[in-house]
């Protein structure tokens, strides 16, 4: 099964449940699931998230 992730998942996670300061494992898991072809997003989501200069945009750039 494959999952498409929208902007809200990233933003909500960064701001509330899975902040980078204390839940880095969530973000590492997203990368691993993407590498395995399980989770995806689209370029429009990437462009939206890169509009801000914050931890999330830094994570996306990496």
mmCIF file of N, CA, C and O in Angstrom:
data_model
loop_
_atom_site.group_PDB
_atom_site.id
_atom_site.type_symbol
_atom_site.label_atom_id
_atom_site.label_comp_id
_atom_site.label_asym_id
_atom_site.label_seq_id
_atom_site.Cartn_x
_atom_site.Cartn_y
_atom_site.Cartn_z
ATOM 1 N N UNK A 1 0.837 -1.170 0.000
ATOM 2 C CA UNK A 1 0.000 0.000 0.000
ATOM 3 C C UNK A 1 0.887 1.240 0.000
ATOM 4 O O UNK A 1 1.932 1.264 0.630
ATOM 5 N N UNK A 2 0.458 2.281 -0.723
ATOM 6 C CA UNK A 2 1.199 3.532 -0.803
ATOM 7 C C UNK A 2 0.337 4.662 -0.265
ATOM 8 O O UNK A 2 -0.884 4.630 -0.373
ATOM 9 N N UNK A 3 1.003 5.675 0.318
ATOM 10 C CA UNK A 3 0.296 6.794 0.935
ATOM 11 C C UNK A 3 0.822 8.110 0.382
ATOM 12 O O UNK A 3 2.023 8.299 0.252
ATOM 13 N N UNK A 4 -0.098 9.021 0.094
ATOM 14 C CA UNK A 4 0.238 10.361 -0.364
ATOM 15 C C UNK A 4 0.052 11.317 0.810
ATOM 16 O O UNK A 4 -1.019 11.374 1.408
ATOM 17 N N UNK A 5 1.098 12.046 1.146
ATOM 18 C CA UNK A 5 1.074 12.942 2.309
ATOM 19 C C UNK A 5 0.907 14.384 1.832
ATOM 20 O O UNK A 5 1.629 14.840 0.942
ATOM 21 N N UNK A 6 -0.030 15.095 2.448
ATOM 22 C CA UNK A 6 -0.252 16.488 2.079
ATOM 23 C C UNK A 6 0.470 17.444 3.040
ATOM 24 O O UNK A 6 1.067 17.015 4.022
ATOM 25 N N UNK A 7 0.387 18.708 2.745
ATOM 26 C CA UNK A 7 1.081 19.731 3.541
ATOM 27 C C UNK A 7 0.671 19.708 5.004
ATOM 28 O O UNK A 7 1.504 19.897 5.896
ATOM 29 N N UNK A 8 -0.608 19.501 5.252
ATOM 30 C CA UNK A 8 -1.114 19.559 6.620
ATOM 31 C C UNK A 8 -0.444 18.522 7.520
ATOM 32 O O UNK A 8 -0.180 18.799 8.686
ATOM 33 N N UNK A 9 -0.160 17.357 7.006
ATOM 34 C CA UNK A 9 0.505 16.324 7.808
ATOM 35 C C UNK A 9 1.859 16.836 8.282
ATOM 36 O O UNK A 9 2.216 16.704 9.451
ATOM 37 N N UNK A 10 2.617 17.429 7.388
ATOM 38 C CA UNK A 10 3.924 17.957 7.745
ATOM 39 C C UNK A 10 3.810 19.121 8.734
ATOM 40 O O UNK A 10 4.517 19.164 9.741
ATOM 41 N N UNK A 11 2.929 20.062 8.436
ATOM 42 C CA UNK A 11 2.805 21.260 9.264
ATOM 43 C C UNK A 11 2.277 20.917 10.654
ATOM 44 O O UNK A 11 2.829 21.361 11.666
ATOM 45 N N UNK A 12 1.217 20.142 10.712
ATOM 46 C CA UNK A 12 0.632 19.746 11.995
ATOM 47 C C UNK A 12 1.656 18.978 12.836
ATOM 48 O O UNK A 12 1.791 19.221 14.031
ATOM 49 N N UNK A 13 2.358 18.074 12.208
ATOM 50 C CA UNK A 13 3.359 17.280 12.927
ATOM 51 C C UNK A 13 4.468 18.162 13.479
ATOM 52 O O UNK A 13 4.888 18.011 14.624
ATOM 53 N N UNK A 14 4.946 19.083 12.664
ATOM 54 C CA UNK A 14 6.017 19.986 13.095
ATOM 55 C C UNK A 14 5.574 20.890 14.236
ATOM 56 O O UNK A 14 6.321 21.131 15.178
ATOM 57 N N UNK A 15 4.341 21.359 14.178
ATOM 58 C CA UNK A 15 3.869 22.330 15.169
ATOM 59 C C UNK A 15 3.361 21.709 16.464
ATOM 60 O O UNK A 15 3.367 22.381 17.495
ATOM 61 N N UNK A 16 2.934 20.462 16.423
ATOM 62 C CA UNK A 16 2.292 19.893 17.600
ATOM 63 C C UNK A 16 2.880 18.542 18.013
ATOM 64 O O UNK A 16 3.764 18.478 18.834
ATOM 65 N N UNK A 17 2.385 17.482 17.443
ATOM 66 C CA UNK A 17 2.668 16.136 17.943
ATOM 67 C C UNK A 17 4.121 15.683 17.800
ATOM 68 O O UNK A 17 4.639 14.977 18.656
ATOM 69 N N UNK A 18 4.763 16.051 16.705
ATOM 70 C CA UNK A 18 6.084 15.476 16.401
ATOM 71 C C UNK A 18 7.130 16.560 16.139
ATOM 72 O O UNK A 18 7.849 16.521 15.147
ATOM 73 N N UNK A 19 7.262 17.474 17.053
ATOM 74 C CA UNK A 19 8.250 18.550 16.892
ATOM 75 C C UNK A 19 9.651 17.965 16.740
ATOM 76 O O UNK A 19 9.977 16.943 17.319
ATOM 77 N N UNK A 20 10.462 18.648 15.989
ATOM 78 C CA UNK A 20 11.823 18.178 15.726
ATOM 79 C C UNK A 20 12.642 18.042 17.009
ATOM 80 O O UNK A 20 13.494 17.171 17.112
ATOM 81 N N UNK A 21 12.371 18.897 17.993
ATOM 82 C CA UNK A 21 13.171 18.907 19.212
ATOM 83 C C UNK A 21 13.072 17.609 20.003
ATOM 84 O O UNK A 21 14.006 17.221 20.671
ATOM 85 N N UNK A 22 11.934 16.967 19.981
ATOM 86 C CA UNK A 22 11.785 15.783 20.827
ATOM 87 C C UNK A 22 11.248 14.541 20.121
ATOM 88 O O UNK A 22 11.072 13.511 20.756
ATOM 89 N N UNK A 23 11.016 14.617 18.825
ATOM 90 C CA UNK A 23 10.504 13.427 18.141
ATOM 91 C C UNK A 23 11.157 13.264 16.766
ATOM 92 O O UNK A 23 10.483 13.074 15.761
ATOM 93 N N UNK A 24 12.456 13.303 16.738
ATOM 94 C CA UNK A 24 13.206 13.170 15.497
ATOM 95 C C UNK A 24 12.939 11.829 14.813
ATOM 96 O O UNK A 24 12.977 11.708 13.596
ATOM 97 N N UNK A 25 12.622 10.816 15.599
ATOM 98 C CA UNK A 25 12.392 9.482 15.041
ATOM 99 C C UNK A 25 11.233 9.477 14.042
ATOM 100 O O UNK A 25 11.256 8.731 13.057
ATOM 101 N N UNK A 26 10.215 10.310 14.263
ATOM 102 C CA UNK A 26 9.099 10.409 13.323
ATOM 103 C C UNK A 26 9.593 10.867 11.955
ATOM 104 O O UNK A 26 9.219 10.305 10.926
ATOM 105 N N UNK A 27 10.430 11.869 11.941
ATOM 106 C CA UNK A 27 10.935 12.432 10.687
ATOM 107 C C UNK A 27 11.879 11.456 9.988
ATOM 108 O O UNK A 27 11.853 11.323 8.762
ATOM 109 N N UNK A 28 12.684 10.751 10.778
ATOM 110 C CA UNK A 28 13.551 9.721 10.204
ATOM 111 C C UNK A 28 12.719 8.593 9.598
ATOM 112 O O UNK A 28 13.057 8.061 8.537
ATOM 113 N N UNK A 29 11.616 8.249 10.243
ATOM 114 C CA UNK A 29 10.728 7.208 9.736
ATOM 115 C C UNK A 29 10.099 7.629 8.410
ATOM 116 O O UNK A 29 10.006 6.820 7.481
ATOM 117 N N UNK A 30 9.693 8.881 8.295
ATOM 118 C CA UNK A 30 9.136 9.354 7.024
ATOM 119 C C UNK A 30 10.138 9.187 5.888
ATOM 120 O O UNK A 30 9.774 8.757 4.789
ATOM 121 N N UNK A 31 11.382 9.514 6.150
ATOM 122 C CA UNK A 31 12.421 9.373 5.132
ATOM 123 C C UNK A 31 12.575 7.900 4.743
ATOM 124 O O UNK A 31 12.618 7.558 3.560
ATOM 125 N N UNK A 32 12.627 7.026 5.724
ATOM 126 C CA UNK A 32 12.779 5.594 5.446
ATOM 127 C C UNK A 32 11.590 5.042 4.666
ATOM 128 O O UNK A 32 11.762 4.255 3.735
ATOM 129 N N UNK A 33 10.386 5.453 5.045
ATOM 130 C CA UNK A 33 9.196 4.990 4.327
ATOM 131 C C UNK A 33 9.173 5.517 2.897
ATOM 132 O O UNK A 33 8.740 4.820 1.974
ATOM 133 N N UNK A 34 9.658 6.726 2.705
ATOM 134 C CA UNK A 34 9.756 7.269 1.344
ATOM 135 C C UNK A 34 10.772 6.483 0.518
ATOM 136 O O UNK A 34 10.511 6.140 -0.639
ATOM 137 N N UNK A 35 11.904 6.191 1.115
ATOM 138 C CA UNK A 35 12.940 5.419 0.415
ATOM 139 C C UNK A 35 12.441 4.033 0.022
ATOM 140 O O UNK A 35 12.858 3.479 -0.992
ATOM 141 N N UNK A 36 11.525 3.470 0.814
ATOM 142 C CA UNK A 36 10.954 2.149 0.518
ATOM 143 C C UNK A 36 9.770 2.230 -0.439
ATOM 144 O O UNK A 36 9.202 1.207 -0.809
ATOM 145 N N UNK A 37 9.383 3.437 -0.837
ATOM 146 C CA UNK A 37 8.284 3.604 -1.771
ATOM 147 C C UNK A 37 6.907 3.485 -1.145
ATOM 148 O O UNK A 37 5.938 3.184 -1.830
ATOM 149 N N UNK A 38 6.814 3.753 0.142
ATOM 150 C CA UNK A 38 5.528 3.616 0.842
ATOM 151 C C UNK A 38 4.812 4.961 0.977
ATOM 152 O O UNK A 38 3.600 5.033 0.834
ATOM 153 N N UNK A 39 5.550 6.030 1.263
ATOM 154 C CA UNK A 39 4.931 7.354 1.374
ATOM 155 C C UNK A 39 5.518 8.292 0.320
ATOM 156 O O UNK A 39 6.699 8.200 -0.035
ATOM 157 N N UNK A 40 4.659 9.170 -0.172
ATOM 158 C CA UNK A 40 5.025 10.130 -1.207
ATOM 159 C C UNK A 40 4.386 11.472 -0.898
ATOM 160 O O UNK A 40 3.479 11.562 -0.089
ATOM 161 N N UNK A 41 4.840 12.477 -1.616
ATOM 162 C CA UNK A 41 4.174 13.762 -1.630
ATOM 163 C C UNK A 41 4.330 14.310 -3.046
ATOM 164 O O UNK A 41 4.938 13.662 -3.900
ATOM 165 N N UNK A 42 3.797 15.478 -3.296
ATOM 166 C CA UNK A 42 3.879 16.061 -4.630
ATOM 167 C C UNK A 42 4.681 17.353 -4.570
ATOM 168 O O UNK A 42 4.888 17.929 -3.501
ATOM 169 N N UNK A 43 5.131 17.817 -5.737
ATOM 170 C CA UNK A 43 5.959 19.022 -5.795
ATOM 171 C C UNK A 43 5.244 20.253 -5.244
ATOM 172 O O UNK A 43 5.880 21.123 -4.657
ATOM 173 N N UNK A 44 3.931 20.342 -5.429
ATOM 174 C CA UNK A 44 3.189 21.495 -4.911
ATOM 175 C C UNK A 44 3.291 21.566 -3.388
ATOM 176 O O UNK A 44 3.390 22.662 -2.823
ATOM 177 N N UNK A 45 3.283 20.432 -2.727
ATOM 178 C CA UNK A 45 3.446 20.394 -1.269
ATOM 179 C C UNK A 45 4.845 20.880 -0.903
ATOM 180 O O UNK A 45 5.023 21.711 -0.011
ATOM 181 N N UNK A 46 5.834 20.385 -1.604
ATOM 182 C CA UNK A 46 7.215 20.803 -1.346
ATOM 183 C C UNK A 46 7.359 22.317 -1.502
ATOM 184 O O UNK A 46 7.932 22.986 -0.632
ATOM 185 N N UNK A 47 6.842 22.849 -2.584
ATOM 186 C CA UNK A 47 6.950 24.290 -2.831
ATOM 187 C C UNK A 47 6.240 25.099 -1.751
ATOM 188 O O UNK A 47 6.735 26.138 -1.309
ATOM 189 N N UNK A 48 5.088 24.620 -1.302
ATOM 190 C CA UNK A 48 4.367 25.311 -0.235
ATOM 191 C C UNK A 48 5.174 25.326 1.056
ATOM 192 O O UNK A 48 5.278 26.356 1.730
ATOM 193 N N UNK A 49 5.759 24.203 1.399
ATOM 194 C CA UNK A 49 6.493 24.090 2.658
ATOM 195 C C UNK A 49 7.820 24.843 2.626
ATOM 196 O O UNK A 49 8.331 25.242 3.670
ATOM 197 N N UNK A 50 8.367 25.047 1.464
ATOM 198 C CA UNK A 50 9.619 25.790 1.352
ATOM 199 C C UNK A 50 9.422 27.300 1.420
ATOM 200 O O UNK A 50 10.398 28.051 1.457
ATOM 201 N N UNK A 51 8.168 27.752 1.463
ATOM 202 C CA UNK A 51 7.879 29.186 1.535
ATOM 203 C C UNK A 51 8.367 29.805 2.851
ATOM 204 O O UNK A 51 8.685 30.982 2.891
ATOM 205 N N UNK A 52 8.395 29.008 3.907
ATOM 206 C CA UNK A 52 8.845 29.507 5.205
ATOM 207 C C UNK A 52 10.301 29.120 5.435
ATOM 208 O O UNK A 52 10.788 28.152 4.867
ATOM 209 N N UNK A 53 10.950 29.873 6.285
ATOM 210 C CA UNK A 53 12.319 29.564 6.681
ATOM 211 C C UNK A 53 12.262 29.029 8.115
ATOM 212 O O UNK A 53 12.344 29.791 9.076
ATOM 213 N N UNK A 54 12.059 27.708 8.232
ATOM 214 C CA UNK A 54 11.916 27.100 9.551
ATOM 215 C C UNK A 54 12.536 25.706 9.546
ATOM 216 O O UNK A 54 13.170 25.304 8.566
ATOM 217 N N UNK A 55 12.363 24.978 10.646
ATOM 218 C CA UNK A 55 12.930 23.629 10.748
ATOM 219 C C UNK A 55 12.397 22.695 9.668
ATOM 220 O O UNK A 55 13.132 21.856 9.155
ATOM 221 N N UNK A 56 11.128 22.849 9.343
ATOM 222 C CA UNK A 56 10.524 21.978 8.333
ATOM 223 C C UNK A 56 11.129 22.230 6.956
ATOM 224 O O UNK A 56 11.473 21.278 6.245
ATOM 225 N N UNK A 57 11.287 23.475 6.578
ATOM 226 C CA UNK A 57 11.888 23.754 5.280
ATOM 227 C C UNK A 57 13.344 23.312 5.233
ATOM 228 O O UNK A 57 13.810 22.804 4.210
ATOM 229 N N UNK A 58 14.060 23.426 6.352
ATOM 230 C CA UNK A 58 15.432 22.927 6.409
ATOM 231 C C UNK A 58 15.455 21.410 6.222
ATOM 232 O O UNK A 58 16.306 20.879 5.510
ATOM 233 N N UNK A 59 14.530 20.707 6.864
ATOM 234 C CA UNK A 59 14.437 19.244 6.747
ATOM 235 C C UNK A 59 14.136 18.842 5.312
ATOM 236 O O UNK A 59 14.744 17.903 4.789
ATOM 237 N N UNK A 60 13.256 19.567 4.651
ATOM 238 C CA UNK A 60 12.891 19.243 3.273
ATOM 239 C C UNK A 60 14.079 19.472 2.344
ATOM 240 O O UNK A 60 14.318 18.671 1.430
ATOM 241 N N UNK A 61 14.832 20.524 2.565
ATOM 242 C CA UNK A 61 15.989 20.814 1.724
ATOM 243 C C UNK A 61 17.044 19.717 1.796
ATOM 244 O O UNK A 61 17.754 19.465 0.838
ATOM 245 N N UNK A 62 17.129 19.044 2.953
ATOM 246 C CA UNK A 62 18.108 17.969 3.113
ATOM 247 C C UNK A 62 17.623 16.745 2.397
ATOM 248 O O UNK A 62 18.291 15.915 1.941
#
